Coordinates of C-alpha atoms and ligand atoms in Angstrom, one line a residue:
X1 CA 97.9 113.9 124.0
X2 CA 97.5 116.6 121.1
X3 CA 95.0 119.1 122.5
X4 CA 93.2 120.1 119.3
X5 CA 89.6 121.0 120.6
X6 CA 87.5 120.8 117.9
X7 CA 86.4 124.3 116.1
X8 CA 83.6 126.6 117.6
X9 CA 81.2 127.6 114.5
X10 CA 80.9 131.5 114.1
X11 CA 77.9 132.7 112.7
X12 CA 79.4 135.6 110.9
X13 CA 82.4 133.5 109.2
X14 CA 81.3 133.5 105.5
X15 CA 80.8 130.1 103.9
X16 CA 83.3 127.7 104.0
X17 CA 85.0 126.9 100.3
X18 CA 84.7 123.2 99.0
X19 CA 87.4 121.3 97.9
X20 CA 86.6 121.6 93.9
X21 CA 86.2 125.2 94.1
X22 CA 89.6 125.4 96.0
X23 CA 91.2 123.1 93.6
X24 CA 89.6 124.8 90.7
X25 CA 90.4 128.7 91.5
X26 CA 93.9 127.9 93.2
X27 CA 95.0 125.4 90.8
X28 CA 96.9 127.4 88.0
X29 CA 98.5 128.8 90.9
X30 CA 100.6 125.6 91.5
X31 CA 102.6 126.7 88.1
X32 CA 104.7 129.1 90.2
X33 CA 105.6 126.3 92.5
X34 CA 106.3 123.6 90.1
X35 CA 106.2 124.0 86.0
X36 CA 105.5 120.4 86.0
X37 CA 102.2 120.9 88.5
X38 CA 103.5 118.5 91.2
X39 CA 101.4 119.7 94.6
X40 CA 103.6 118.5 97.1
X41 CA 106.9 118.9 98.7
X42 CA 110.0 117.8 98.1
X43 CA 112.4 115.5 99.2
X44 CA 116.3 116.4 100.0
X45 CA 118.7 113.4 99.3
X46 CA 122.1 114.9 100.3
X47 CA 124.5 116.5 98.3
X48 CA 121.5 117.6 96.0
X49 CA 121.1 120.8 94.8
X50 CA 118.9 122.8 97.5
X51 CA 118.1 125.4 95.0
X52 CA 116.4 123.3 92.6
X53 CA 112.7 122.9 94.0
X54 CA 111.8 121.0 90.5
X55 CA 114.1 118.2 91.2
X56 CA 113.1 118.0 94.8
X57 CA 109.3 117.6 93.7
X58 CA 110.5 114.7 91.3
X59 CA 112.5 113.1 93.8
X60 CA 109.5 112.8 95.8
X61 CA 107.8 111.4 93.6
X62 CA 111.0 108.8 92.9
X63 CA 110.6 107.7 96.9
X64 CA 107.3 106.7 96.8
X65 CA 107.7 104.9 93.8
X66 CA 110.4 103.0 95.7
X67 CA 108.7 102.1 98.8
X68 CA 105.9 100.4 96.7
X69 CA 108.5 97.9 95.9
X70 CA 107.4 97.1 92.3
X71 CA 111.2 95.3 91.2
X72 CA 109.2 92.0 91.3
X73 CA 106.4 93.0 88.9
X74 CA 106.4 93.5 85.0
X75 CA 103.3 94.8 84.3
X76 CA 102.4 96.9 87.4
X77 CA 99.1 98.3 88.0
X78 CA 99.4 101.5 90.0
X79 CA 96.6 104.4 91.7
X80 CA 97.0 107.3 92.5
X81 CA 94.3 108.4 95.3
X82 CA 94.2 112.2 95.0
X83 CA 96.5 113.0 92.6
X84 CA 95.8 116.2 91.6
X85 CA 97.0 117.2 88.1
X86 CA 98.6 114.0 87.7
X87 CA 102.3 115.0 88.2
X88 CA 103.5 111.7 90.0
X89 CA 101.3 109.3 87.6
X90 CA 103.3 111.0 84.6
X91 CA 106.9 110.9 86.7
X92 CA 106.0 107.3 86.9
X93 CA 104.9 106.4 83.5
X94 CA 108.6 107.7 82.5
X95 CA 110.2 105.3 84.4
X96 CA 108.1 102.6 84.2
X97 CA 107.5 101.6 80.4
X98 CA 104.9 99.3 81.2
X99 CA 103.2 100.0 84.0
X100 CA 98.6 100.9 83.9
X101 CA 98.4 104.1 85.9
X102 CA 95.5 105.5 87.4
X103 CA 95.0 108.5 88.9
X104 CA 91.9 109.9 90.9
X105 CA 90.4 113.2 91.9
X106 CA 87.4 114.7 92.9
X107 CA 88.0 118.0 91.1
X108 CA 86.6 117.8 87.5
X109 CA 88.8 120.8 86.5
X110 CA 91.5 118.8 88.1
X111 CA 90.6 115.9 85.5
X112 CA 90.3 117.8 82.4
X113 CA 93.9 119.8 82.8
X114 CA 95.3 116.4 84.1
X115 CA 94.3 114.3 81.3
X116 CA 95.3 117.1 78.6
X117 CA 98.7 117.4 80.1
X118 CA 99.1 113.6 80.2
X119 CA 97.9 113.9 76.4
X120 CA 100.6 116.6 75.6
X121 CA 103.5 114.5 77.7
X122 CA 103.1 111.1 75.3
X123 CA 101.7 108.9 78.0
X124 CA 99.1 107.5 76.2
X125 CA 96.6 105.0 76.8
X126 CA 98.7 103.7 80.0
X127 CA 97.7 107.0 82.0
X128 CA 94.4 108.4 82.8
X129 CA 93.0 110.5 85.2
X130 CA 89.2 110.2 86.6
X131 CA 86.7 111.9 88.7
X132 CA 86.0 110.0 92.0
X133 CA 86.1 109.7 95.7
X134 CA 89.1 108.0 97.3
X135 CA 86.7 107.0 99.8
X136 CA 84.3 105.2 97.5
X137 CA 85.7 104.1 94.4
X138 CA 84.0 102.1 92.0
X139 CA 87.2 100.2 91.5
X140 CA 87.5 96.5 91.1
X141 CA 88.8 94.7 95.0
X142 CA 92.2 93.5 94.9
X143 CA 93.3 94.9 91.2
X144 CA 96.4 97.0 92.2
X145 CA 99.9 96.0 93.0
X146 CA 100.3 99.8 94.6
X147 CA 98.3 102.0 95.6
X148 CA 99.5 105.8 97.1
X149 CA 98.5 109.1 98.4
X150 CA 101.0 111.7 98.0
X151 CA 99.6 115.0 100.2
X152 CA 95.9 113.8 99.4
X153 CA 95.1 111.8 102.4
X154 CA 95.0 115.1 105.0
X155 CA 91.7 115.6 103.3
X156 CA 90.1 112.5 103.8
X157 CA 87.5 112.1 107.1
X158 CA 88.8 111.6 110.6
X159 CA 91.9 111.5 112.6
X160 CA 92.6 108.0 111.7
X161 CA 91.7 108.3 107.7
X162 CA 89.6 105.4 107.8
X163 CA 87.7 105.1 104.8
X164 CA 90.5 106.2 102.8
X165 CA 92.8 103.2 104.1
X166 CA 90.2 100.7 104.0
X167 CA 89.4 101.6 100.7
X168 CA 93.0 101.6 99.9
X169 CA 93.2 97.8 101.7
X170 CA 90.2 96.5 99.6
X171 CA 91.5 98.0 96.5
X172 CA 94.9 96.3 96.3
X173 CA 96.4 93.0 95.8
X174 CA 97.5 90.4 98.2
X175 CA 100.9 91.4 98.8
X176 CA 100.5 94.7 97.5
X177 CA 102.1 98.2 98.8
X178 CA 100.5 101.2 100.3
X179 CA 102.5 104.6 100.3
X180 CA 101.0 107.4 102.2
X181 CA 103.1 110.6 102.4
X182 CA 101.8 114.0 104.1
X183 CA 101.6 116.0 107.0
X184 CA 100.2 114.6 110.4
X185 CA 99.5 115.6 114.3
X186 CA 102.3 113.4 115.6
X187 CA 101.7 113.6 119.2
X188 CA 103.4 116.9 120.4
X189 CA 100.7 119.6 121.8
X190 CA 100.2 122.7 120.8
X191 CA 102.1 125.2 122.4
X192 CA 100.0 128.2 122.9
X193 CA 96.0 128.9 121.9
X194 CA 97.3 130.8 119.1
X195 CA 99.0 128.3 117.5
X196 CA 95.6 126.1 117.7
X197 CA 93.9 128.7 115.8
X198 CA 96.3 129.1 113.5
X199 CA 96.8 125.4 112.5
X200 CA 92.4 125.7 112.2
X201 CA 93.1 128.5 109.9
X202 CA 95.5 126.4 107.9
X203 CA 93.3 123.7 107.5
X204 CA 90.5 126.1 106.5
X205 CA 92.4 128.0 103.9
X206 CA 93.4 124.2 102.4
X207 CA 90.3 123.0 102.9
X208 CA 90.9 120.3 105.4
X209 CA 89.0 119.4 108.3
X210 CA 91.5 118.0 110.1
X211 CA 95.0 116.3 109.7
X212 CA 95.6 112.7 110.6
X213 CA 97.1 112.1 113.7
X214 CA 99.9 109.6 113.5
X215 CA 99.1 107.2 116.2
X216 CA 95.2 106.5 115.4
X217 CA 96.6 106.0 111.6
X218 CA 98.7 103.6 112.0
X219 CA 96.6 102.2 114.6
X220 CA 94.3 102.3 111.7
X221 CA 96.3 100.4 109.7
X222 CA 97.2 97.2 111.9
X223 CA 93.4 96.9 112.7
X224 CA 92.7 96.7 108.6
X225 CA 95.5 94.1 108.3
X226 CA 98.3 95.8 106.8
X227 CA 101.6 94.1 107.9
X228 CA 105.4 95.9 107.6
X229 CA 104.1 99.6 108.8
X230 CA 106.6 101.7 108.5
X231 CA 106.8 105.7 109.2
X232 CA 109.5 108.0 108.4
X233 CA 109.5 111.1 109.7
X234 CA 111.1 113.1 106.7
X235 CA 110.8 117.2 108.2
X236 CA 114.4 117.8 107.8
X237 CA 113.9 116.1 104.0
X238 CA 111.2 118.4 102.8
X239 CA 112.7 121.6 104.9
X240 CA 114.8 122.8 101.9
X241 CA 111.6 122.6 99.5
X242 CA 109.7 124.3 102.6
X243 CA 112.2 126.8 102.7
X244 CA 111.6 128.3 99.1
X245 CA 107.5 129.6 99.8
X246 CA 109.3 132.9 100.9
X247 CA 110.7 133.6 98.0
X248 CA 107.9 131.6 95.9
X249 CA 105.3 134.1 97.3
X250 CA 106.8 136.8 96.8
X251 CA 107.2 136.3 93.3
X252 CA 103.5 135.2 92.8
X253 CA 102.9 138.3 94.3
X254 CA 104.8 140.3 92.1
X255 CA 103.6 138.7 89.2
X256 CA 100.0 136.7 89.3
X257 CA 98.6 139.4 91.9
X258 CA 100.1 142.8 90.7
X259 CA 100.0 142.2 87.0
X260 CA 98.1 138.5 86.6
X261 CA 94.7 138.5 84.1
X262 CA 93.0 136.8 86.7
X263 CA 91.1 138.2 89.7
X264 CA 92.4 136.7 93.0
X265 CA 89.4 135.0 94.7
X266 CA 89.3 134.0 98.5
X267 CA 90.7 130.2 97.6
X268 CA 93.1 131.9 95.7
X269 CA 94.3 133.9 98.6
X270 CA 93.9 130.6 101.1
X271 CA 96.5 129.2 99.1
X272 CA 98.9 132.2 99.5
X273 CA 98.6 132.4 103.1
X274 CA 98.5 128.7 104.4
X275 CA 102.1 127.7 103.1
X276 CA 103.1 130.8 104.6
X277 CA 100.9 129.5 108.1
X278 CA 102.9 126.0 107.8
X279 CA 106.1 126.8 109.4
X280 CA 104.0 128.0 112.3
X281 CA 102.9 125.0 113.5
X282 CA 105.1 122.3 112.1
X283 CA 108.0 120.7 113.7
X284 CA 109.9 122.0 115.5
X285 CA 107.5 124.8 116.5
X286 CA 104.8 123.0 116.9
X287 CA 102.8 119.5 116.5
X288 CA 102.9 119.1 112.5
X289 CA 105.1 116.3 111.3
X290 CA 106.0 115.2 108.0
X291 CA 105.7 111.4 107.3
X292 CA 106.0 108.7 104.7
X293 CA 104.0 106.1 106.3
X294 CA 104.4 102.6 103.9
X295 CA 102.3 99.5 104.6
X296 CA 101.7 95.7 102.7
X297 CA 98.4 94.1 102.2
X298 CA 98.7 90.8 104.1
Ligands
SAM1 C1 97.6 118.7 97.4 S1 96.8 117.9 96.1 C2 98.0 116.6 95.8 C3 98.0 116.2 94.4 C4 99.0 115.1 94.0 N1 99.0 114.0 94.8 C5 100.4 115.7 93.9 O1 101.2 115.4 94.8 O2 100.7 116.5 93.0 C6 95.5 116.9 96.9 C7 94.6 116.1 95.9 O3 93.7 115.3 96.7 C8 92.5 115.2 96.0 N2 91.4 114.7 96.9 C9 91.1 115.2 98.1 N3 90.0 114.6 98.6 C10 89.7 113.6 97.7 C11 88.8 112.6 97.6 N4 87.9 112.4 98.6 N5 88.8 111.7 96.6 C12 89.6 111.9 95.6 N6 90.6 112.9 95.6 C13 90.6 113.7 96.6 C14 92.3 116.6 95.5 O4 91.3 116.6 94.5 C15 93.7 117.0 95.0 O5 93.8 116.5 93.7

């Protein structure tokens, strides 16, 4: 059993920050971790450079495109719940010529720089970005071939992400993939009060109310229907992208903070110190795991 109790309100805390205001303040931000905007980690295929955090971010994005399996399929029709400022729907337009890609967000700054840097990359009418909940799309049932959620799906209600799955299950196709990749409670406790208050503080600073814990997801996932679970636990493949917020930081630090135009704001600041919070409680310190959990709509 994880022992996360939940969080005692404290009257004098100021207000929490929403997720468009995060989004919205911290997102130029993401230029000092990847030129190309992509808000995740990154994925270490050996012999790979270990230096070169861009092409770790892109090979990410190249694994989840092939865990949703789309060989089979000549005119794929792909969405992208939470994805940010559209960096994996644009890796994926490269590759795949004729593929629809949509990609959702609930930020409307997120949508606007999204859809402009789709514009300036030549995607065309094949990509677009839109303002919505992954929870409660107004999406057609059963109109995608693949549907993923890369780092998107720790924000999303409860341990077991519920309404974001079973609105991920409506949404696709018979036969069609589901590729979830993030961070998730994956069964180890806590070792210490502190390091319970500092995962909550990590959740707080990237505005998340809780991560999913591994077992009620997948649980989660049999109960909707979805056949050929799989979960890869990939800590030692996103380690060496993990391993470069030291020296990311300090350069932000250097540069946006000491000599940037802009004034740094709390969410600004949240999303300096939670990377930096990460390492604290994830494997093998503590509970955090990273997975790549894939699924098929029977
Ligand atoms: C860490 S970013 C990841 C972005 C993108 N997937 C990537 O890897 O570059 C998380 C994204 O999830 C989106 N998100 C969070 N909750 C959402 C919701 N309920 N509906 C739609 N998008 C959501 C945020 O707006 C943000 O774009």
């Amino acid at each position: 059993m994880i022992t996360a109790s939940p969080p005692v309100a404290n009257p004098q805390a100021p207000p929490r920050i929403g997720l468009e205001q995060y989004y919205s303040e911290a997102g130029p931000d993401y230029a000092a971790w990847s030129p190309e905007f992509n808000m995740h980690f990154g994925y270490y295929r050996f012999g790979a450079n270990p230096l070169d955090r861009e092409s770790m971010l892109e090979q990410m994005n190249v694994e989840v495109l092939a865990r949703l399996r789309l060989n089979a399929t000549a005119e794929p029709k792909l969405l992208d719940l939470g994805c940010g400022l559209g960096a994996t729907l644009r890796s994926f337009a490269r590759r795949l010529p004729h593929a629809r890609l949509l990609g959702l967000t609930r930020v409307p700054w997120q949508v606007e720089h999204a859809n402009a840097l789709d514009e300036k990359a030549g995607c065309g009418e094949r990509v677009r970005v839109i303002e919505g909940d992954y929870e409660e799309t107004p999406l057609l049932s059963g109109s995608y071939d693949g549907v993923y959620a890369l780092e998107s799906s720790c924000h999303a209600h409860g341990a077991d992400k519920g309404a974001l799955l079973a609105e991920a299950h409506r949404l696709l196709r018979p036969g069609g993939r589901l590729v979830v990749a993030d961070g998730f409670l994956g069964g180890g406790r806590f070792v210490s009060r502190l390091q319970e208050r500092i995962y909550r503080k990590l959740c707080e600073c990237w505005v998340i109310d809780q991560l999913g814990r591994l077992d009620l997801f997948t649980a989660r996932l049999e109960q909707l229907g979805f056949a050929e679970i799989t979960v890869e636990r990939l800590q030692l493949r996103v380690a060496p992208s993990v391993a470069h917020i030291p020296w990311v930081t300090l350069k932000f630090l250097l540069t946006d903070v000491v000599f940037g135009a802009r004034k740094m704001t709390r969410a600004r600041w949240n999303n300096v110190l939670a990377p930096v919070l990460l390492p604290l409680v994830s494997a093998p310190l503590g509970p955090m795991i990273y997975c790549m959990i894939t699924a098929t709509k029977s």
